[in-house]
Short mmCIF file of C-alpha atoms in Angstrom, two decimals:
data_model
loop_
_atom_site.label_atom_id
_atom_site.label_comp_id
_atom_site.label_asym_id
_atom_site.label_seq_id
_atom_site.Cartn_x
_atom_site.Cartn_y
_atom_site.Cartn_z
CA MET A 1 -35.59 12.47 -5.78
CA THR A 2 -36.61 11.72 -2.20
CA GLY A 3 -33.62 9.51 -1.42
CA ASP A 4 -31.10 12.23 -2.17
CA VAL A 5 -29.05 14.12 0.42
CA ALA A 6 -27.11 17.29 -0.31
CA VAL A 7 -23.37 17.71 0.15
CA LEU A 8 -23.24 21.23 1.59
CA GLY A 9 -19.58 21.25 2.40
CA ALA A 10 -16.33 19.33 1.79
CA GLY A 11 -12.99 19.84 3.45
CA MET A 12 -9.58 18.19 3.92
CA HIS A 13 -6.43 18.58 5.90
CA PRO A 14 -3.49 18.12 3.46
CA TRP A 15 -2.12 14.55 3.55
CA GLY A 16 1.44 13.73 4.40
CA LYS A 17 3.56 12.59 7.32
CA TRP A 18 2.96 15.51 9.65
CA GLY A 19 3.73 13.84 12.97
CA ARG A 20 0.74 15.22 14.82
CA GLY A 21 -2.37 13.61 16.26
CA PHE A 22 -5.31 12.49 14.13
CA VAL A 23 -7.73 14.72 16.07
CA GLU A 24 -5.91 17.80 14.73
CA TYR A 25 -6.30 16.65 11.14
CA GLY A 26 -9.98 15.79 11.62
CA VAL A 27 -10.82 19.06 13.27
CA ALA A 28 -9.09 21.01 10.49
CA ALA A 29 -10.98 19.02 7.83
CA ALA A 30 -14.27 19.52 9.77
CA ARG A 31 -13.75 23.29 10.06
CA ALA A 32 -12.94 23.47 6.38
CA ALA A 33 -16.12 21.52 5.47
CA LEU A 34 -18.25 23.71 7.79
CA ALA A 35 -16.72 26.90 6.32
CA ASP A 36 -17.38 25.51 2.79
CA ALA A 37 -21.01 24.87 3.80
CA GLY A 38 -21.35 28.32 5.37
CA LEU A 39 -22.46 26.83 8.62
CA ASP A 40 -21.58 27.29 12.26
CA TRP A 41 -20.72 24.04 14.06
CA ARG A 42 -23.55 24.77 16.53
CA GLU A 43 -26.07 24.42 13.68
CA VAL A 44 -25.02 20.81 13.12
CA GLY A 45 -27.53 18.35 14.53
CA SER A 46 -25.40 15.17 14.36
CA ILE A 47 -21.78 14.20 13.98
CA VAL A 48 -20.53 10.89 12.65
CA GLY A 49 -16.86 9.93 13.12
CA ALA A 50 -15.05 7.26 11.13
CA ASP A 51 -12.84 5.41 13.61
CA THR A 52 -9.19 4.58 13.45
CA VAL A 53 -8.04 1.58 15.53
CA ARG A 54 -4.49 2.78 15.46
CA GLY A 55 -5.43 6.02 17.19
CA GLY A 56 -5.86 4.14 20.45
CA TYR A 57 -8.70 4.85 22.82
CA PRO A 58 -9.94 8.13 21.42
CA GLY A 59 -9.76 6.78 17.88
CA TYR A 60 -12.27 4.06 18.67
CA VAL A 61 -14.84 6.67 19.58
CA ALA A 62 -13.93 9.18 16.91
CA GLY A 63 -17.38 10.82 16.74
CA ALA A 64 -17.18 12.00 20.33
CA THR A 65 -13.47 12.81 20.09
CA PHE A 66 -14.10 15.22 17.17
CA ALA A 67 -17.23 16.60 18.82
CA LYS A 68 -15.30 17.40 21.98
CA ALA A 69 -12.46 18.97 20.09
CA LEU A 70 -14.89 21.12 18.06
CA GLY A 71 -16.69 22.02 21.34
CA TRP A 72 -19.50 20.02 22.98
CA GLN A 73 -22.72 21.47 21.64
CA GLY A 74 -25.25 18.70 22.28
CA ALA A 75 -25.29 17.12 18.75
CA ARG A 76 -26.32 13.48 18.25
CA VAL A 77 -23.10 11.43 17.95
CA THR A 78 -22.12 8.18 16.19
CA SER A 79 -18.78 6.40 15.67
CA VAL A 80 -18.30 3.95 12.82
CA TYR A 81 -15.59 1.38 12.12
CA ALA A 82 -15.46 -0.58 8.86
CA ALA A 83 -11.70 -0.65 8.11
CA CYS A 84 -10.98 1.08 4.82
CA ALA A 85 -14.77 1.49 4.21
CA SER A 86 -15.23 3.39 7.51
CA GLY A 87 -15.63 6.73 5.76
CA ALA A 88 -18.35 5.49 3.39
CA GLN A 89 -20.23 3.79 6.21
CA ALA A 90 -20.01 7.05 8.14
CA ILE A 91 -21.50 8.87 5.17
CA ASP A 92 -24.23 6.22 4.88
CA THR A 93 -25.04 6.58 8.58
CA ALA A 94 -25.36 10.35 8.16
CA ARG A 95 -27.52 9.93 5.09
CA VAL A 96 -29.85 7.47 6.88
CA GLN A 97 -30.22 9.89 9.80
CA ILE A 98 -31.15 12.69 7.40
CA LEU A 99 -33.60 10.57 5.40
CA ALA A 100 -35.18 9.31 8.63
CA GLY A 101 -35.73 12.86 9.73
CA ARG A 102 -33.44 12.59 12.77
CA ALA A 103 -31.18 15.41 11.70
CA ASP A 104 -31.22 18.16 9.11
CA VAL A 105 -27.45 18.63 9.04
CA VAL A 106 -24.77 16.00 9.75
CA LEU A 107 -21.00 16.44 9.91
CA VAL A 108 -18.95 13.37 8.81
CA VAL A 109 -15.26 13.30 9.76
CA GLY A 110 -12.44 10.84 9.33
CA ALA A 111 -8.75 11.30 10.11
CA ASP A 112 -5.72 9.19 10.87
CA ALA A 113 -2.05 9.46 11.82
CA ALA A 114 -0.66 6.32 10.22
CA PRO A 115 2.41 4.49 11.43
CA LYS A 116 5.55 4.25 9.26
CA GLY A 117 5.97 1.25 7.06
CA PHE A 118 3.62 -1.73 6.69
CA PHE A 119 0.31 -1.77 8.38
CA ARG A 120 0.40 -4.42 11.14
CA PRO A 121 -2.05 -5.92 13.50
CA ALA A 122 -2.30 -5.02 17.18
CA GLY A 123 0.05 -6.83 19.55
CA GLY A 124 -0.36 -9.98 21.64
CA ASP A 125 -0.97 -13.60 20.78
CA ARG A 126 -4.34 -13.58 18.98
CA PRO A 127 -4.77 -16.71 16.88
CA ASP A 128 -8.55 -16.02 16.63
CA ASP A 129 -7.84 -12.98 14.42
CA PRO A 130 -7.39 -13.76 10.73
CA ASP A 131 -5.49 -10.52 10.25
CA TRP A 132 -2.99 -11.47 13.00
CA LEU A 133 -2.71 -15.02 11.59
CA ARG A 134 -1.71 -14.06 8.08
CA PHE A 135 1.17 -11.96 9.47
CA ARG A 136 2.22 -14.58 12.05
CA VAL A 137 2.05 -17.65 9.89
CA LEU A 138 2.91 -16.31 6.39
CA GLY A 139 4.44 -12.86 6.79
CA ALA A 140 1.76 -11.83 4.28
CA THR A 141 1.73 -8.03 4.25
CA ASN A 142 -0.88 -5.96 2.34
CA PRO A 143 1.58 -5.50 -0.60
CA THR A 144 1.96 -9.26 -0.97
CA TYR A 145 -1.74 -9.58 -1.64
CA PHE A 146 -1.49 -6.75 -4.21
CA GLY A 147 1.39 -8.67 -5.80
CA LEU A 148 -0.73 -11.83 -6.03
CA TYR A 149 -3.52 -9.88 -7.77
CA ALA A 150 -1.13 -8.19 -10.13
CA ARG A 151 0.60 -11.44 -11.13
CA ARG A 152 -2.77 -13.11 -11.64
CA ARG A 153 -3.82 -10.30 -14.01
CA MET A 154 -0.58 -10.72 -15.96
CA ALA A 155 -1.21 -14.45 -16.31
CA VAL A 156 -4.93 -14.28 -17.14
CA HIS A 157 -5.34 -10.95 -19.00
CA GLY A 158 -1.86 -10.28 -20.37
CA ASP A 159 -1.33 -7.04 -18.38
CA THR A 160 2.32 -5.92 -18.24
CA THR A 161 4.35 -4.08 -15.62
CA GLU A 162 4.47 -1.23 -18.11
CA ASP A 163 0.62 -1.01 -17.92
CA PHE A 164 0.83 -0.85 -14.15
CA ALA A 165 3.51 1.86 -14.35
CA GLN A 166 1.26 3.93 -16.58
CA VAL A 167 -1.44 4.00 -13.89
CA LYS A 168 1.08 5.62 -11.58
CA VAL A 169 2.14 8.03 -14.28
CA LYS A 170 -1.46 9.09 -14.74
CA ASN A 171 -2.30 9.41 -11.07
CA ALA A 172 0.91 11.20 -10.16
CA ALA A 173 0.26 13.79 -12.86
CA LEU A 174 -3.14 14.45 -11.33
CA GLY A 175 -1.82 14.47 -7.75
CA ALA A 176 0.70 17.11 -8.85
CA LEU A 177 -2.35 19.39 -9.43
CA ASN A 178 -3.99 18.69 -6.05
CA PRO A 179 -2.96 20.88 -3.08
CA TYR A 180 -4.29 18.24 -0.62
CA ALA A 181 -2.20 15.38 -2.08
CA ARG A 182 0.90 14.20 -0.20
CA TYR A 183 2.90 13.47 -3.38
CA ARG A 184 2.83 16.36 -5.81
CA LYS A 185 5.51 15.38 -8.30
CA ARG A 186 4.97 13.89 -11.70
CA VAL A 187 6.47 10.40 -12.10
CA THR A 188 7.77 8.72 -15.27
CA ALA A 189 7.39 5.03 -16.19
CA GLU A 190 11.21 4.81 -15.97
CA GLU A 191 11.06 6.01 -12.37
CA VAL A 192 8.45 3.34 -11.52
CA SER A 193 10.56 0.58 -13.13
CA ALA A 194 13.69 1.83 -11.37
CA SER A 195 12.04 1.69 -7.89
CA ALA A 196 12.63 -1.28 -5.65
CA VAL A 197 10.49 -4.41 -5.94
CA VAL A 198 8.30 -4.73 -2.85
CA ALA A 199 6.18 -7.77 -3.79
CA ASP A 200 6.86 -9.16 -7.21
CA PRO A 201 5.78 -7.92 -9.74
CA LEU A 202 4.99 -4.65 -7.93
CA ARG A 203 7.47 -1.95 -7.11
CA LEU A 204 7.55 0.78 -4.46
CA LEU A 205 5.90 3.26 -6.90
CA ASP A 206 3.13 0.76 -7.72
CA ILE A 207 1.98 0.59 -4.11
CA CYS A 208 0.31 3.30 -2.01
CA ALA A 209 2.05 4.66 1.08
CA THR A 210 0.58 5.17 4.54
CA SER A 211 -0.22 8.78 5.35
CA ASP A 212 -1.56 11.23 7.92
CA GLY A 213 -4.61 13.05 6.71
CA GLY A 214 -8.22 14.09 7.32
CA ALA A 215 -11.39 14.63 5.35
CA ALA A 216 -14.91 15.79 6.17
CA VAL A 217 -18.25 16.47 4.53
CA VAL A 218 -21.36 18.28 5.71
CA LEU A 219 -24.49 16.59 4.53
CA SER A 220 -28.08 17.89 4.74
CA SER A 221 -31.54 17.21 3.44
CA VAL A 222 -32.17 18.73 0.03
CA GLU A 223 -34.91 20.94 1.60
CA TYR A 224 -32.51 22.27 4.15
CA ALA A 225 -29.99 23.00 1.43
CA ARG A 226 -32.63 25.01 -0.47
CA ARG A 227 -33.59 26.97 2.70
CA HIS A 228 -29.88 27.57 3.16
CA GLY A 229 -29.73 29.12 -0.33
CA VAL A 230 -28.14 26.23 -2.21
CA VAL A 231 -30.55 25.69 -5.08
CA ASP A 232 -28.66 23.00 -7.01
CA PRO A 233 -26.45 21.15 -4.55
CA VAL A 234 -24.28 18.14 -5.27
CA ARG A 235 -26.42 15.20 -4.07
CA ILE A 236 -25.54 11.78 -2.87
CA ARG A 237 -27.94 9.48 -4.69
CA ALA A 238 -26.64 6.06 -3.61
CA VAL A 239 -24.37 4.43 -1.03
CA SER A 240 -23.57 0.74 -1.38
CA THR A 241 -22.29 -1.14 1.63
CA VAL A 242 -22.99 -4.81 0.67
CA THR A 243 -20.99 -7.80 1.77
CA PRO A 244 -19.58 -10.53 -0.48
CA ARG A 245 -21.63 -13.62 -1.26
CA TYR A 246 -20.60 -17.14 -0.24
CA PRO A 247 -18.48 -18.75 -1.61
CA THR A 248 -15.80 -16.11 -2.34
CA ALA A 249 -13.73 -17.33 -5.27
CA VAL A 250 -11.00 -14.71 -5.16
CA LEU A 251 -8.43 -14.72 -2.35
CA ASP A 252 -9.04 -11.54 -0.39
CA LEU A 253 -7.19 -9.57 2.26
CA PRO A 254 -6.61 -10.74 5.04
CA ASP A 255 -7.71 -14.34 4.34
CA ILE A 256 -5.38 -17.29 4.00
CA ALA A 257 -7.82 -19.23 1.81
CA THR A 258 -10.97 -18.65 -0.24
CA ASP A 259 -14.23 -20.36 0.53
CA SER A 260 -14.76 -23.78 -1.00
CA ALA A 261 -17.09 -23.90 -3.95
CA VAL A 262 -17.92 -27.54 -3.46
CA ALA A 263 -21.43 -27.03 -2.11
CA VAL A 264 -22.45 -23.77 -3.73
CA GLU A 265 -21.51 -22.35 -7.17
CA PRO A 266 -19.77 -18.95 -6.81
CA ALA A 267 -21.75 -15.90 -8.09
CA THR A 268 -20.66 -14.96 -11.59
CA GLU A 269 -20.30 -11.38 -10.31
CA PRO A 270 -17.29 -10.86 -8.00
CA PHE A 271 -17.58 -8.84 -4.78
CA ARG A 272 -16.16 -5.56 -6.06
CA ALA A 273 -18.49 -5.61 -9.09
CA SER A 274 -21.49 -6.22 -6.82
CA LEU A 275 -20.63 -3.09 -4.84
CA ALA A 276 -20.83 -0.98 -7.96
CA ARG A 277 -23.94 -2.69 -9.29
CA VAL A 278 -25.89 -2.05 -6.07
CA ALA A 279 -24.88 1.60 -6.18
CA TYR A 280 -25.89 1.85 -9.84
CA GLU A 281 -29.23 0.24 -9.17
CA GLU A 282 -30.01 2.52 -6.23
CA ALA A 283 -29.03 5.61 -8.25
CA GLY A 284 -30.87 4.47 -11.37
CA ILE A 285 -27.86 5.14 -13.56
CA GLY A 286 -25.22 3.00 -15.32
CA PRO A 287 -21.49 3.20 -15.98
CA GLU A 288 -22.21 4.95 -19.25
CA ASP A 289 -23.58 7.95 -17.35
CA LEU A 290 -20.42 8.55 -15.31
CA SER A 291 -18.33 11.67 -15.68
CA VAL A 292 -15.65 10.76 -13.12
CA ALA A 293 -14.64 7.92 -10.79
CA GLU A 294 -12.51 7.75 -7.65
CA VAL A 295 -11.34 4.16 -7.05
CA TYR A 296 -9.29 2.52 -4.38
CA ASP A 297 -5.83 2.20 -6.01
CA LEU A 298 -4.02 0.43 -3.28
CA SER A 299 -1.78 -0.73 -6.13
CA THR A 300 -1.58 0.34 -9.75
CA ALA A 301 -2.76 -3.12 -10.87
CA LEU A 302 -5.78 -2.89 -8.61
CA GLU A 303 -6.96 0.29 -10.33
CA LEU A 304 -7.22 -1.69 -13.60
CA GLN A 305 -9.32 -4.26 -11.78
CA TRP A 306 -11.71 -1.56 -10.61
CA TYR A 307 -12.24 -0.37 -14.26
CA GLU A 308 -13.73 -3.79 -14.91
CA ASP A 309 -15.65 -4.01 -11.67
CA LEU A 310 -17.21 -0.62 -12.23
CA GLY A 311 -18.28 -1.75 -15.73
CA LEU A 312 -16.17 0.90 -17.46
CA CYS A 313 -14.98 -1.94 -19.78
CA GLY A 314 -15.30 -5.72 -20.08
CA GLU A 315 -13.45 -8.27 -18.01
CA GLY A 316 -9.74 -8.32 -18.83
CA GLU A 317 -9.96 -5.03 -20.79
CA GLY A 318 -8.71 -2.70 -18.03
CA ALA A 319 -5.24 -2.25 -19.44
CA LYS A 320 -6.68 -1.63 -22.89
CA LEU A 321 -8.94 1.10 -21.48
CA LEU A 322 -5.96 2.73 -19.82
CA ARG A 323 -3.82 2.52 -22.99
CA GLU A 324 -6.61 4.20 -24.98
CA GLY A 325 -6.46 7.12 -22.53
CA ALA A 326 -10.13 6.71 -21.57
CA THR A 327 -9.37 7.04 -17.84
CA ALA A 328 -6.99 9.99 -18.18
CA PRO A 329 -7.99 13.66 -18.17
CA GLY A 330 -9.79 14.39 -21.41
CA GLY A 331 -10.75 10.73 -21.77
CA ARG A 332 -14.25 9.23 -21.76
CA ILE A 333 -14.23 8.55 -17.95
CA PRO A 334 -11.30 10.07 -16.02
CA VAL A 335 -10.40 7.96 -12.95
CA ASN A 336 -8.77 9.19 -9.80
CA THR A 337 -8.67 12.83 -10.78
CA SER A 338 -7.61 13.55 -7.15
CA GLY A 339 -4.38 11.64 -7.79
CA GLY A 340 -5.79 8.66 -5.94
CA LEU A 341 -4.15 6.76 -3.14
CA ALA A 342 -1.03 6.81 -5.34
CA SER A 343 -0.76 10.51 -4.54
CA PHE A 344 -2.47 10.61 -1.13
CA GLY A 345 -1.41 7.39 0.59
CA GLU A 346 -3.71 5.64 3.05
CA ALA A 347 -5.22 7.47 6.01
CA VAL A 348 -7.72 4.74 6.54
CA PRO A 349 -10.85 6.36 8.09
CA ALA A 350 -10.44 9.47 5.95
CA GLN A 351 -9.95 8.05 2.46
CA ALA A 352 -13.49 7.09 1.49
CA ILE A 353 -14.59 10.59 2.65
CA ALA A 354 -11.73 12.15 0.69
CA GLN A 355 -13.02 10.33 -2.44
CA VAL A 356 -16.45 11.99 -1.95
CA CYS A 357 -14.75 15.43 -1.41
CA GLU A 358 -13.07 15.09 -4.81
CA VAL A 359 -16.26 14.00 -6.57
CA THR A 360 -18.07 16.93 -4.90
CA TRP A 361 -15.55 19.42 -6.18
CA GLN A 362 -15.68 17.88 -9.69
CA LEU A 363 -19.46 18.07 -9.83
CA ARG A 364 -19.42 21.66 -8.60
CA GLY A 365 -16.85 22.53 -11.27
CA THR A 366 -14.36 23.77 -8.70
CA ALA A 367 -11.60 21.22 -9.05
CA GLY A 368 -9.21 23.67 -10.58
CA ASP A 369 -6.63 22.32 -13.01
CA ARG A 370 -8.00 18.78 -12.38
CA GLN A 371 -11.50 19.74 -13.48
CA VAL A 372 -13.35 17.31 -15.78
CA ALA A 373 -15.37 19.55 -18.09
CA GLY A 374 -19.12 19.34 -17.51
CA ALA A 375 -18.97 16.62 -14.83
CA ARG A 376 -22.47 15.57 -13.76
CA VAL A 377 -22.17 12.13 -12.23
CA GLY A 378 -19.39 10.63 -10.11
CA ILE A 379 -18.81 7.28 -8.39
CA THR A 380 -16.44 6.34 -5.60
CA ALA A 381 -15.42 2.75 -4.88
CA ASN A 382 -13.57 1.25 -2.00
CA GLN A 383 -13.26 -2.04 -0.06
CA GLY A 384 -12.63 -2.51 3.62
CA LEU A 385 -11.16 -5.57 5.30
CA PHE A 386 -13.52 -8.38 6.44
CA GLY A 387 -16.13 -7.86 3.70
CA HIS A 388 -16.89 -4.17 4.13
CA GLY A 389 -17.71 -2.72 0.79
CA SER A 390 -18.43 0.83 -0.25
CA ALA A 391 -19.43 2.78 -3.29
CA VAL A 392 -20.99 6.25 -3.37
CA ILE A 393 -22.73 7.86 -6.34
CA ALA A 394 -23.13 11.67 -6.42
CA VAL A 395 -24.93 13.70 -9.03
CA ARG A 396 -25.45 17.32 -9.97
CA MET B 1 20.00 -29.28 23.43
CA SER B 2 16.81 -30.96 22.24
CA ARG B 3 14.04 -28.67 21.27
CA THR B 4 10.34 -29.31 20.99
CA ARG B 5 8.72 -29.27 17.55
CA ALA B 6 5.45 -27.43 17.63
CA PRO B 7 3.06 -26.31 14.87
CA VAL B 8 2.79 -22.59 14.48
CA VAL B 9 -0.97 -23.05 14.66
CA ALA B 10 -2.57 -26.04 16.33
CA ARG B 11 -4.61 -28.47 14.20
CA TRP B 12 -4.03 -26.84 10.81
CA PHE B 13 -1.80 -29.60 9.53
CA ALA B 14 -0.46 -33.00 10.57
CA GLY B 15 1.73 -35.90 9.47
CA GLU B 16 5.28 -36.41 8.35
CA GLY B 17 6.91 -36.76 4.95
CA GLU B 18 4.54 -38.17 2.31
CA GLU B 19 1.73 -38.29 4.89
CA PHE B 20 1.86 -34.56 5.63
CA ARG B 21 -1.48 -32.85 4.96
CA LEU B 22 -3.25 -29.56 5.59
CA LEU B 23 -6.27 -30.16 7.78
CA GLY B 24 -9.61 -28.52 7.16
CA THR B 25 -13.07 -29.35 8.24
CA ARG B 26 -16.10 -30.38 6.20
CA CYS B 27 -19.77 -29.77 6.95
CA ARG B 28 -21.61 -33.09 7.24
CA ALA B 29 -24.79 -31.40 5.98
CA CYS B 30 -23.67 -29.60 2.79
CA ALA B 31 -20.07 -30.89 2.23
CA SER B 32 -18.54 -27.38 2.30
CA VAL B 33 -14.88 -27.49 3.16
CA PHE B 34 -13.15 -24.88 5.39
CA PHE B 35 -9.50 -23.91 5.76
CA PRO B 36 -8.58 -22.51 8.20
CA ARG B 37 -10.91 -24.91 9.94
CA GLU B 38 -14.41 -23.99 11.14
CA ASP B 39 -15.38 -26.14 14.13
CA VAL B 40 -18.56 -24.50 15.37
CA GLN B 41 -20.84 -23.88 12.43
CA CYS B 42 -20.98 -24.02 8.64
CA ARG B 43 -20.53 -20.64 6.84
CA ASN B 44 -22.67 -21.59 3.87
CA PRO B 45 -25.65 -19.16 4.26
CA GLY B 46 -28.03 -21.82 2.89
CA CYS B 47 -26.94 -24.40 5.45
CA GLN B 48 -27.78 -24.68 9.12
CA GLY B 49 -25.05 -27.32 9.71
CA ASP B 50 -23.14 -27.37 12.95
CA ASP B 51 -21.54 -30.81 12.66
CA LEU B 52 -18.10 -30.47 11.06
CA GLU B 53 -15.64 -33.26 10.61
CA GLU B 54 -11.87 -32.91 10.16
CA VAL B 55 -10.60 -33.69 6.67
CA PRO B 56 -7.17 -33.69 5.08
CA LEU B 57 -6.93 -31.35 2.09
CA SER B 58 -5.65 -32.42 -1.31
CA ARG B 59 -1.86 -32.80 -1.27
CA ARG B 60 -1.41 -31.25 -4.76
CA GLY B 61 -2.81 -28.23 -6.47
CA ARG B 62 -2.03 -25.64 -9.15
CA VAL B 63 -0.59 -22.20 -8.75
CA TRP B 64 -3.32 -19.53 -8.80
CA SER B 65 -0.83 -16.72 -8.32
CA TYR B 66 2.47 -15.97 -6.54
CA THR B 67 4.58 -13.15 -5.25
CA ASP B 68 7.37 -12.52 -2.77
CA SER B 69 8.16 -10.34 0.20
CA ARG B 70 11.28 -8.30 -0.53
CA TYR B 71 11.02 -6.35 2.78
CA ARG B 72 10.97 -7.78 6.27
CA PRO B 73 7.34 -8.21 7.39
CA PRO B 74 6.37 -6.69 10.71
CA SER B 75 5.61 -8.59 13.95
CA PRO B 76 3.98 -10.98 14.66
CA TYR B 77 6.00 -12.51 11.87
CA VAL B 78 9.16 -13.66 13.62
CA THR B 79 12.54 -12.77 12.10
CA ASP B 80 16.01 -12.18 13.43
CA PRO B 81 16.73 -8.51 12.96
CA GLU B 82 20.45 -9.28 13.28
CA LEU B 83 20.38 -11.21 10.04
CA PRO B 84 19.96 -9.76 6.53
CA TRP B 85 16.40 -10.24 5.25
CA GLU B 86 16.02 -13.13 2.87
CA PRO B 87 12.87 -12.63 0.76
CA HIS B 88 10.35 -15.46 0.93
CA THR B 89 8.01 -16.51 -1.82
CA LEU B 90 4.25 -16.86 -1.29
CA ILE B 91 2.09 -19.09 -3.47
CA ALA B 92 -1.70 -19.17 -3.73
CA VAL B 93 -2.72 -22.68 -4.74
CA GLU B 94 -5.99 -23.91 -6.32
CA LEU B 95 -7.10 -27.27 -4.93
CA GLU B 96 -9.31 -28.97 -7.51
CA ALA B 97 -11.24 -31.34 -5.24
CA GLU B 98 -12.02 -28.71 -2.59
CA ARG B 99 -12.52 -25.93 -5.19
CA MET B 100 -10.67 -23.43 -3.08
CA VAL B 101 -7.42 -21.43 -3.04
CA VAL B 102 -4.96 -21.76 -0.15
CA LEU B 103 -2.05 -19.41 0.42
CA GLY B 104 1.27 -20.59 1.82
CA GLN B 105 4.99 -19.96 1.73
CA ALA B 106 7.07 -21.74 -0.87
CA VAL B 107 9.84 -24.09 0.27
CA PRO B 108 13.08 -22.13 0.89
CA GLY B 109 15.04 -21.41 -2.29
CA VAL B 110 12.05 -21.26 -4.63
CA ALA B 111 12.09 -17.80 -6.29
CA VAL B 112 9.29 -16.21 -8.24
CA ALA B 113 11.27 -16.62 -11.46
CA GLU B 114 10.80 -20.45 -11.14
CA LEU B 115 7.04 -20.22 -10.85
CA ALA B 116 4.16 -19.83 -13.32
CA VAL B 117 0.42 -19.71 -12.89
CA GLY B 118 -1.00 -23.18 -13.54
CA MET B 119 2.15 -25.01 -12.34
CA GLU B 120 1.57 -28.01 -10.07
CA VAL B 121 2.77 -27.80 -6.50
CA GLU B 122 2.52 -30.11 -3.46
CA VAL B 123 2.33 -29.41 0.24
CA VAL B 124 5.25 -30.38 2.39
CA PRO B 125 6.23 -29.87 6.03
CA GLY B 126 8.53 -26.92 6.76
CA VAL B 127 10.01 -24.83 9.53
CA LEU B 128 8.75 -21.27 10.03
CA HIS B 129 11.38 -20.28 12.60
CA GLU B 130 13.22 -21.64 15.62
CA ASP B 131 13.92 -20.26 19.04
CA ALA B 132 15.83 -21.56 22.03
CA GLU B 133 13.14 -24.04 23.09
CA THR B 134 11.00 -24.66 20.02
CA VAL B 135 11.11 -25.45 16.30
CA TRP B 136 7.91 -23.90 14.96
CA THR B 137 6.61 -25.94 12.07
CA THR B 138 4.38 -24.92 9.15
CA TRP B 139 3.26 -25.99 5.72
CA GLN B 140 5.01 -25.00 2.47
CA TRP B 141 4.33 -25.41 -1.24
CA ARG B 142 6.90 -27.10 -3.42
CA PRO B 143 6.80 -27.35 -7.24
CA THR B 144 6.40 -30.93 -8.44
CA GLY B 145 8.10 -30.19 -11.73
CA VAL B 146 4.84 -30.88 -13.57
CA THR B 147 3.55 -27.99 -15.69
CA GLY B 148 0.08 -27.87 -17.12
#
C-alpha cells in the first residue's frame, strides 16, 4: 500500500524517576532505535523531536537538541509540540516527510524528566491560559478531571470501583513483564482499594504517576526497508490527528465548561471515538481486525472509556468487556500489553512514541512474555490537551 | 482593617445574594453561549459572528458529575501551607437552558457523599481565599435539596 511507512527500529530508555536530564533519556532511546534498525545515525535524513515544555529552553526545540547531542550531521530537523499527543504528531510529521519523498529515513524521539507530584502550569499571572485558570480558580488538577469521568461512568453505566481496580490489576501484571516499565510489581485489587483516595472515587493506584523516560522510532519508506534487507517490516498504515467538533458535550481537560449546544446539535460521536474512526478509515480496517491496543490509561476508569471509543464494545459495555477477560492476555483483544501508563507513568512527549514501540514489538513477535500470539494489527490511542488527538494503526 | 473584595477573575460573575449569576456571552448571530466568556468572536465553526453580548447564566442546574481534591493542588491555586489541607469538592453542573456543563467548587462543607448525579444545585457567591489586602471572591455550587 502506497501510504505505508516502515518501522525499522524502536527503542526506549527505561522509565522511572532517574533524576537526570531529558536529553540523556532521548539520546539513549534514539541510539537503541538506531541499533534496532541496524542504521548509523549519519544515514538518517531527518530527525523529528517531540517537545517538552517543562524541559525549559532546549525542550521547546527538542529536534535540534537531540540532533546536537547525537552529533550534528546535517539532517533535516523538526520540533513538534501537541501536549500528550506530541509523540504521535512527531510520528505523523516523519511519515509525511517520507511519503512526500523528502527523506528516506526519519528518526523520531521524545523524552521527558517530569517534576514530582501534580503537573502544574508555568508560573506568572496568566489569566488568558485556560490551563492556568483551572488551577487558579478551581484547584482542578488532572486527577480531579479523571475523578469526574469515573463518577460519571458509575452513575451512567453502573461501573464500580472494583471494575476500576481490575484495570490496574491487569496492567500491573503486564508491566511486571516489561523491562522498560517503571513499576514492575503485580498489584491486587485489595492494594488498590487500600491506597489513598486522590480524587473521589479514584485512588492513588487508579491514577498514573509522572515519570522520566524516553522513546524513539526509526521510520523509513517501505522501498528503503526492502533495500535495507527488511522484507516484511511492521508498517504504519494510519495516523489520526483530528480535532474535536463543535460543540463539545463532554467536559474535557483543561476546560472549565463545555461548549453550549444551543445553536448546533453535538455530533453523536464523541471526540475520542472520532480519533479511532479516522484511523480505521485511513487504514481500511475495523476494530474486529485488531490484535492488540495501547490506550491512554491516565486513570483506570479512562481505559474502560477507550474500549468503547475504539469500538471494542458498545457504549457502556467497557466494564463488561474487562470482566469477560477480553482485554487481558489470552483475550480477544488484549489492551495495554506494555503495562500502560499505569506501569510507565507519564513522560509526556515520549508516551505516544512508547505506545508505537510496544505495538511494533508485538507485531514483530518479539514482546517476550507479553507477546500476543499471532499479532497482526495494532492500534494506539491518546489525547493531548487543547484538542490534540492521536491514534496510530500499525500492521504486519 | 478593611479589605477589598475582588473577583478572582474579572467579569465571570456578578451580583449579591439571590441576584448572583455567572456571566457568559451570547453570539447575536447564532445564539451560542460561552463560559468562560468569548468577547471577540463566536467559536461556532458555522458562524461568522463577532458581536457577543453579555448574558447571565441559569442560576440552577443538575449535577453532571462530582469529585474532590484530597491532596493540596499546586500553585497558582492559593493555599496556606501552614494549615492542614481541607479537601474541596468540585461539581460539574448541566445547565438546561444553555445546554452546557460548568465546573465549580461546591460550597464549603459539602462532601461527595452528599452528592448524586442528577441532583439540583444553584450558584452562590463564595470566597476563594483571602490575603492581607483582598478577599478573592468566586462562584460555588450549593445543593438545593431537590433531587430528580
